[in-house]
JSON list of C-alpha atoms in Angstrom, two decimals:
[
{"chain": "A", "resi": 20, "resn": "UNK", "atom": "CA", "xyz": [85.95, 103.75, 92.04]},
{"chain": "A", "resi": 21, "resn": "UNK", "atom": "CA", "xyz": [85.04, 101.38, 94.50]},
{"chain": "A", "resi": 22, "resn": "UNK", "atom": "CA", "xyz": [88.36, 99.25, 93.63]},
{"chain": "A", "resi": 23, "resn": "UNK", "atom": "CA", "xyz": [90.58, 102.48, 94.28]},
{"chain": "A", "resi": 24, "resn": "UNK", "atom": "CA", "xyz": [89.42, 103.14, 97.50]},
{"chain": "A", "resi": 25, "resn": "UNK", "atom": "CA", "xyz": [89.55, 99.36, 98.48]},
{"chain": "A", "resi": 26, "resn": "UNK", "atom": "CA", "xyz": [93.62, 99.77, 97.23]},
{"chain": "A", "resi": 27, "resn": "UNK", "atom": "CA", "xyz": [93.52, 103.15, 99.52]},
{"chain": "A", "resi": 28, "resn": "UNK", "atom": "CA", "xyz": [92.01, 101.73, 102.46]},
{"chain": "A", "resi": 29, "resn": "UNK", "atom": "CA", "xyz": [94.67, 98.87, 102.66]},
{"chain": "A", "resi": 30, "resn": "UNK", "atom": "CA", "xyz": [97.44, 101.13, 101.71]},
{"chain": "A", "resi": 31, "resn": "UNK", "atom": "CA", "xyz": [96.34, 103.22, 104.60]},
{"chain": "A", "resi": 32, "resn": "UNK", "atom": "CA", "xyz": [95.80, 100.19, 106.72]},
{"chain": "A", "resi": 33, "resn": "UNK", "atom": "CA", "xyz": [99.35, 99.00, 106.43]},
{"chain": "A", "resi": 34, "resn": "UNK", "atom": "CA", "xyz": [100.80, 102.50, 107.52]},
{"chain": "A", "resi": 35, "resn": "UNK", "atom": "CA", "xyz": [98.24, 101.94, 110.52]},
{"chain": "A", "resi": 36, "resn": "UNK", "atom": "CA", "xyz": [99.47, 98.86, 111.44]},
{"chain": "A", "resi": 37, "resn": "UNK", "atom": "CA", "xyz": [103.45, 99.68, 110.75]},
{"chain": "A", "resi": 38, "resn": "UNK", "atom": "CA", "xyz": [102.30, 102.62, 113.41]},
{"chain": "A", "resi": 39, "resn": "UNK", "atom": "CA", "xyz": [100.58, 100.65, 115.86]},
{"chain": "A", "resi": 40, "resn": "UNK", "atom": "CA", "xyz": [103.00, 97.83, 116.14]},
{"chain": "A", "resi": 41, "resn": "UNK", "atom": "CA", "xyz": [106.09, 100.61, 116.65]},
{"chain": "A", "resi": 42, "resn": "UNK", "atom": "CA", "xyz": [103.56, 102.00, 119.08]},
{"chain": "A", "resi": 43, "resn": "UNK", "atom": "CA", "xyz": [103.03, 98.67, 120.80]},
{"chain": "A", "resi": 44, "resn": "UNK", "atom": "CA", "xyz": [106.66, 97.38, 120.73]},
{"chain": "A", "resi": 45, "resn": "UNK", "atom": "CA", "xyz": [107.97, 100.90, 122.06]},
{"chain": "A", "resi": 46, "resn": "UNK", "atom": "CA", "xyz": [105.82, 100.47, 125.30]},
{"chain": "A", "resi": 47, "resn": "UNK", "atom": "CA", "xyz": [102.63, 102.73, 124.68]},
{"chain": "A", "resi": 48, "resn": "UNK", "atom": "CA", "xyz": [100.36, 100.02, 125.48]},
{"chain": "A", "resi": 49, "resn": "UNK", "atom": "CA", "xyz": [101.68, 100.59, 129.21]},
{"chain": "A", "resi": 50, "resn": "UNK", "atom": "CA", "xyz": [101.02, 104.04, 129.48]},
{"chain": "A", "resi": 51, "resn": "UNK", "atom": "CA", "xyz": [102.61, 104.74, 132.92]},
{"chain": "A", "resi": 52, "resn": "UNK", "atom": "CA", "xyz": [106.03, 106.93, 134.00]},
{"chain": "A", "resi": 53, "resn": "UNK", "atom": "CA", "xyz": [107.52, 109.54, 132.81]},
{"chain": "A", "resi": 54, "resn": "UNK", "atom": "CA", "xyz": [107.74, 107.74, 129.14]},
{"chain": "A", "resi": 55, "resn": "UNK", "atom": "CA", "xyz": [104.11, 107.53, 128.93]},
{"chain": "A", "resi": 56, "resn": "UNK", "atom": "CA", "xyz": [102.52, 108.05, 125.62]},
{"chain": "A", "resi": 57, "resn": "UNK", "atom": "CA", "xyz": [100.49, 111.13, 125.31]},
{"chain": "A", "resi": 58, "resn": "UNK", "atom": "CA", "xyz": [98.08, 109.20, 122.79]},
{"chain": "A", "resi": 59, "resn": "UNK", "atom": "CA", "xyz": [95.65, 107.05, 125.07]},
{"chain": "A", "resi": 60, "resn": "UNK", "atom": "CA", "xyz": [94.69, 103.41, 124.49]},
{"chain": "A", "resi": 61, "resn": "UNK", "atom": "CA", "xyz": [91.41, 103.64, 124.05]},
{"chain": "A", "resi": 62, "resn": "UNK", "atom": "CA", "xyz": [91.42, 106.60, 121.29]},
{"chain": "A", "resi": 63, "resn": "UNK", "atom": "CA", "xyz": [94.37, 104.16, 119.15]},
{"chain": "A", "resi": 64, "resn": "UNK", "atom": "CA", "xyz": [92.17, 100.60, 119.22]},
{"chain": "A", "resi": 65, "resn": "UNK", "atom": "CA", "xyz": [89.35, 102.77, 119.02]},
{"chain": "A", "resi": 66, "resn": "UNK", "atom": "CA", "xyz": [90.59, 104.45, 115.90]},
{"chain": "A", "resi": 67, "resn": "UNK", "atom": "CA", "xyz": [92.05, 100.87, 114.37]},
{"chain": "A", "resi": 68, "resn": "UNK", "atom": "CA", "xyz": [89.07, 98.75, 115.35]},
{"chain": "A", "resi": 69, "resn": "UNK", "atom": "CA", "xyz": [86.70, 101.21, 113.71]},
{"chain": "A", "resi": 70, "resn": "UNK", "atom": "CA", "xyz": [88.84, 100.89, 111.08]},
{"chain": "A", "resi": 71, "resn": "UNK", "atom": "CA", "xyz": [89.24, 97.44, 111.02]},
{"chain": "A", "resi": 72, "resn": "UNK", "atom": "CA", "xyz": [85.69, 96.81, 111.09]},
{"chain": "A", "resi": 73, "resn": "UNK", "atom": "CA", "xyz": [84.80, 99.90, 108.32]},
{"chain": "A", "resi": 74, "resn": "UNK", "atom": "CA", "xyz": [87.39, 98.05, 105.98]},
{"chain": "A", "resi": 75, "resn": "UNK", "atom": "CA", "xyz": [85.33, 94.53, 106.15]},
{"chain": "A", "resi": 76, "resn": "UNK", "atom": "CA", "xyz": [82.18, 96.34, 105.17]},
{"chain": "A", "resi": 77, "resn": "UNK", "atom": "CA", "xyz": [83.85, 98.06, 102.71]},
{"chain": "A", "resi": 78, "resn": "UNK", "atom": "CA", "xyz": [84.75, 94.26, 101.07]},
{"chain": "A", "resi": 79, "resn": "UNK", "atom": "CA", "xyz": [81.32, 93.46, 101.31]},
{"chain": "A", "resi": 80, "resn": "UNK", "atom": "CA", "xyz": [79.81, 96.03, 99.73]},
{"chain": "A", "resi": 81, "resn": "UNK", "atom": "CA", "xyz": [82.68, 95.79, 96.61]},
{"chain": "A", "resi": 82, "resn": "UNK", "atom": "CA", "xyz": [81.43, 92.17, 97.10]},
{"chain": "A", "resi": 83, "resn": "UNK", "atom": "CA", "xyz": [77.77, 92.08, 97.08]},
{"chain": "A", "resi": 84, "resn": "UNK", "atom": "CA", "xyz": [77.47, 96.39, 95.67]},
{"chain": "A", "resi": 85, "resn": "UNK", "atom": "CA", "xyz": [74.29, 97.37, 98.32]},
{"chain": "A", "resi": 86, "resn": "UNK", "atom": "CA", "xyz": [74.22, 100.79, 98.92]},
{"chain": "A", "resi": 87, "resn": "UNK", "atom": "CA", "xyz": [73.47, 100.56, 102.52]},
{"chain": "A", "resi": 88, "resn": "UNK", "atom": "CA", "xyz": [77.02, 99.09, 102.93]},
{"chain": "A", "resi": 89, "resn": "UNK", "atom": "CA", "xyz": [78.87, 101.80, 101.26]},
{"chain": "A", "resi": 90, "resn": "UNK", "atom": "CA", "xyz": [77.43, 104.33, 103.55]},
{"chain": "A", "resi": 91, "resn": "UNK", "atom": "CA", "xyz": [77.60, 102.65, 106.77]},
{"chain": "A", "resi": 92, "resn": "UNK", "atom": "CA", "xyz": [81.43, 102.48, 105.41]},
{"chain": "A", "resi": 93, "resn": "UNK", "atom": "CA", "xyz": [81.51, 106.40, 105.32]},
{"chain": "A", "resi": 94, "resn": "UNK", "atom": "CA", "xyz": [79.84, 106.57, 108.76]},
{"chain": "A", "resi": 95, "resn": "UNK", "atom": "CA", "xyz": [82.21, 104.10, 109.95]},
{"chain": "A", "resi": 96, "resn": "UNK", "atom": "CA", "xyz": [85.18, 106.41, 108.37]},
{"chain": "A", "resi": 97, "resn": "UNK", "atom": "CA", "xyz": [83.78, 109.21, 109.94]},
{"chain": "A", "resi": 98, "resn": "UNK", "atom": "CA", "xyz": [84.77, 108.67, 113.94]},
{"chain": "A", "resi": 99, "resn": "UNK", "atom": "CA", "xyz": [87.76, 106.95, 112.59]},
{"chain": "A", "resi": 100, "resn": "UNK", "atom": "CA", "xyz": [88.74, 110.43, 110.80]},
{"chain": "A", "resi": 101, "resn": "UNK", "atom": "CA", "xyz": [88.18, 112.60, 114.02]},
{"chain": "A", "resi": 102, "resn": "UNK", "atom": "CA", "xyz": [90.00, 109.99, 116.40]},
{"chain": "A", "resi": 103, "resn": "UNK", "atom": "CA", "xyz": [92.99, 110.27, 113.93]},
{"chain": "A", "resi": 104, "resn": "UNK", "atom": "CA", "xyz": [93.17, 114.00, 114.13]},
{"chain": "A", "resi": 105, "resn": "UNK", "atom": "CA", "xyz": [92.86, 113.27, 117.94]},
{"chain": "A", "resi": 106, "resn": "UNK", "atom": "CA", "xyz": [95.67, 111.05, 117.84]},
{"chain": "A", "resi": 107, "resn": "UNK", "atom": "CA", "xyz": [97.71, 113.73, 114.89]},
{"chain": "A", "resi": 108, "resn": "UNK", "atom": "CA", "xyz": [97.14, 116.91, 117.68]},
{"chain": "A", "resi": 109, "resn": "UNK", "atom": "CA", "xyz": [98.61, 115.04, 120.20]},
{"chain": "A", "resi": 110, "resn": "UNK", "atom": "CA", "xyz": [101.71, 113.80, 118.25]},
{"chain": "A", "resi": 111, "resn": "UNK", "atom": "CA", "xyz": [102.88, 116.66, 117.14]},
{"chain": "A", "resi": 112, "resn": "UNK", "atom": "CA", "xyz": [104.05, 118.38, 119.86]},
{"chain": "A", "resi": 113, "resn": "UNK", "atom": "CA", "xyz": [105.77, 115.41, 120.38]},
{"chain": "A", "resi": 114, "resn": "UNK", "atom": "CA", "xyz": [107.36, 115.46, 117.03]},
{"chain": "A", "resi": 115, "resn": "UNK", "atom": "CA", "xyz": [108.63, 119.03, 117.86]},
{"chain": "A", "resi": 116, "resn": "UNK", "atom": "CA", "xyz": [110.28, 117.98, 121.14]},
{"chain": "A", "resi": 117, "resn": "UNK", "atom": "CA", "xyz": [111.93, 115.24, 118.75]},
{"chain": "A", "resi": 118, "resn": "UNK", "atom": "CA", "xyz": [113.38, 117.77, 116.53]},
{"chain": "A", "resi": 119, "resn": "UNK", "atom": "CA", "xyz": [114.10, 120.08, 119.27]},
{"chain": "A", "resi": 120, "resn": "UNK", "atom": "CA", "xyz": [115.79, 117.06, 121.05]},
{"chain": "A", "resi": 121, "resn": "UNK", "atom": "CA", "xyz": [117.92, 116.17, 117.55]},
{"chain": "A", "resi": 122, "resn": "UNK", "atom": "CA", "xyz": [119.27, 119.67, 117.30]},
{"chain": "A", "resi": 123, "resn": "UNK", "atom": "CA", "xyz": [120.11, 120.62, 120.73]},
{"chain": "A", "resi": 124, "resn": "UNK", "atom": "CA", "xyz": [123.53, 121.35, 121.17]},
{"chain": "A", "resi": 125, "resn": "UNK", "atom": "CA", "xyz": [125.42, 118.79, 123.64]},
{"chain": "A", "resi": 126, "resn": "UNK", "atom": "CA", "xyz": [122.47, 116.59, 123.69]},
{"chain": "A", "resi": 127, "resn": "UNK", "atom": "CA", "xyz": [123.45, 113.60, 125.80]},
{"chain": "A", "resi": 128, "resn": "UNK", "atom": "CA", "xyz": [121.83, 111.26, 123.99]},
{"chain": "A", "resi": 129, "resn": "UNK", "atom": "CA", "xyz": [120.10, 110.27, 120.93]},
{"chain": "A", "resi": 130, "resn": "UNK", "atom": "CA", "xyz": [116.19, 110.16, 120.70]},
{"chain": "A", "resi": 131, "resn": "UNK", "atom": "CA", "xyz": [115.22, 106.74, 121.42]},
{"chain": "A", "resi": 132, "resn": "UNK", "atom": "CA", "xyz": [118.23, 105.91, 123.38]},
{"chain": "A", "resi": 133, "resn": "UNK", "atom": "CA", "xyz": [115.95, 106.79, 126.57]},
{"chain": "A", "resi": 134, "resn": "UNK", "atom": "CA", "xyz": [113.51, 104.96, 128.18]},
{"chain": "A", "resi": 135, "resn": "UNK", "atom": "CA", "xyz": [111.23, 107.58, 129.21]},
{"chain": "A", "resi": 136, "resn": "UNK", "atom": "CA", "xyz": [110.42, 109.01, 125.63]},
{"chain": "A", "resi": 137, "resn": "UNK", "atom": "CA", "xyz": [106.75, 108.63, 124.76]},
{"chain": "A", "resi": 138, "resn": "UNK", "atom": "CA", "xyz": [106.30, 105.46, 122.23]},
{"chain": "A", "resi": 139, "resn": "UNK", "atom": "CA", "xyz": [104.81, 107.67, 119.25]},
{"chain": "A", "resi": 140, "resn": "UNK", "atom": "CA", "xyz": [108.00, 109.53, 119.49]},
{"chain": "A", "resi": 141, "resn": "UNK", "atom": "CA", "xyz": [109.27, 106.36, 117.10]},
{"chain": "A", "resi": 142, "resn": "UNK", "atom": "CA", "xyz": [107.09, 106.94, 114.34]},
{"chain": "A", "resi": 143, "resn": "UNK", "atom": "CA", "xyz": [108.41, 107.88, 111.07]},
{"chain": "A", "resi": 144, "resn": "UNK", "atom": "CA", "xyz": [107.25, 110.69, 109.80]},
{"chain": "A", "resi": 145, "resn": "UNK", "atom": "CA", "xyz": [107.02, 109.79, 106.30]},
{"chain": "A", "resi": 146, "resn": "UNK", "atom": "CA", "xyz": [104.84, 107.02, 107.81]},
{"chain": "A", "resi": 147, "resn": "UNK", "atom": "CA", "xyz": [102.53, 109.13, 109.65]},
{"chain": "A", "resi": 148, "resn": "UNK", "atom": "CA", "xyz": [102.22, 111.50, 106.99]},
{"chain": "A", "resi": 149, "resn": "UNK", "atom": "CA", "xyz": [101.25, 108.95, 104.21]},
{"chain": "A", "resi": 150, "resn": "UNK", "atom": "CA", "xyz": [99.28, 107.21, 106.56]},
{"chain": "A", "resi": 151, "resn": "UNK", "atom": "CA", "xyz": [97.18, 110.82, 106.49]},
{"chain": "A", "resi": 152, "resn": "UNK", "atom": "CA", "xyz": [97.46, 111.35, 102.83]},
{"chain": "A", "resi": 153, "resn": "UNK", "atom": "CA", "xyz": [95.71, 107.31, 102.35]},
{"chain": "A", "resi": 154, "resn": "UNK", "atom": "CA", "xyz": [93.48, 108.19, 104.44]},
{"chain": "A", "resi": 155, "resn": "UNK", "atom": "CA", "xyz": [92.09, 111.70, 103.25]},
{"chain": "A", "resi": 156, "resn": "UNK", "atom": "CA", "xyz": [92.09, 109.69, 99.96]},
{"chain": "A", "resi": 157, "resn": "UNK", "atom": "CA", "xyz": [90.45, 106.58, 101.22]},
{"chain": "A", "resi": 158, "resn": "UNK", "atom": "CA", "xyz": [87.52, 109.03, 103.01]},
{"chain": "A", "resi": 159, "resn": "UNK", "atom": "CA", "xyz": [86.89, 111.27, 99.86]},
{"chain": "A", "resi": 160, "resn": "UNK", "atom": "CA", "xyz": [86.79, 107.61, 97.38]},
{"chain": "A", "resi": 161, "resn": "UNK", "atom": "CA", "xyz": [84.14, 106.10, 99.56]},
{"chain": "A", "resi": 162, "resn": "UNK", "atom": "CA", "xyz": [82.12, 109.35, 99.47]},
{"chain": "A", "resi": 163, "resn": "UNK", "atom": "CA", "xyz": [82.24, 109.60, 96.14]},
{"chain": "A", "resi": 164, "resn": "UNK", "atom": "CA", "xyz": [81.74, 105.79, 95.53]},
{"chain": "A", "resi": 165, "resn": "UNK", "atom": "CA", "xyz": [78.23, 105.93, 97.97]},
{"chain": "A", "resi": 166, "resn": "UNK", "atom": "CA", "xyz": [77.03, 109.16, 95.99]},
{"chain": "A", "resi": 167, "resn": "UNK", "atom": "CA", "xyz": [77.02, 107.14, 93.09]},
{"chain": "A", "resi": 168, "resn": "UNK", "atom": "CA", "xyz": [79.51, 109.26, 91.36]},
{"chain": "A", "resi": 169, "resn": "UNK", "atom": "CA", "xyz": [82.14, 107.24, 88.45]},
{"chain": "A", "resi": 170, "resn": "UNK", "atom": "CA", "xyz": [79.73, 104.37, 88.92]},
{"chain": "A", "resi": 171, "resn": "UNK", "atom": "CA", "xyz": [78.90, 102.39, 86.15]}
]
């Protein structure tokens, strides 16, 4: 079990980091005007260096199978989980504005066309939504995997 959530956590970490770089390249590092991303700096490196660093002590434990590592994995997971939702509640209403945007009658111009349009109004949705699905995955596997249970 640990192998499948290893394969989970870098599935989901690839959706993170298609995310971040469209976040990145689409200006929401910058943060300023009326464009400005409604997801703050802090909470997105926060969430992908928490991450990050959960996913090396992940390798270590499948490496070297301690315990100790497996659960400092989950508690790792755990902040990364809430600053996701963090980052999910403040997307979506962006997301609707998107849609609303797309099917507005006489709308002068297509979504992404503008300048001011917050950077996480870019993201795919099929993205963001796998990029949940990995994760909820990835979360439950390591659980499971420091309870012991499907061990051998």
């Amino acid at each position: 079990m640990d192998i499948a959530a290893l394969i989970a956590w870098v599935v989901t970490a690839l959706g993170g980091f298609y995310l971040l770089g469209t976040w990145i390249q689409r200006g929401g590092v910058r943060g300023q005007g009326s464009g400005a991303s409604r997801l703050p700096a802090p909470v997105v490196f926060g969430h992908f260096a928490l991450a990050a660093i959960g996913l090396v002590v992940w390798i270590v434990y499948v490496v070297a199978d301690r315990s100790a590592l497996a659960w400092t994995s989950f508690g790792l997971l755990l902040p990364v989980a809430l600053l996701g939702f963090v980052m999910l509640a403040r997307w979506i209403p962006v997301r609707r504005d998107r849609a609303a945007a797309v099917g507005a009658p006489g709308a002068a111009s297509a979504p992404g066309t503008d300048g001011s349009l917050p950077a996480e109004r870019h993201f795919p949705i099929a993205v963001v939504l796998a990029h949940g699905l990995f994760a909820v995955v990835t979360l439950v596997l390591v659980l499971l995997t420091a309870l012991g249970v499907g061990g051998v």
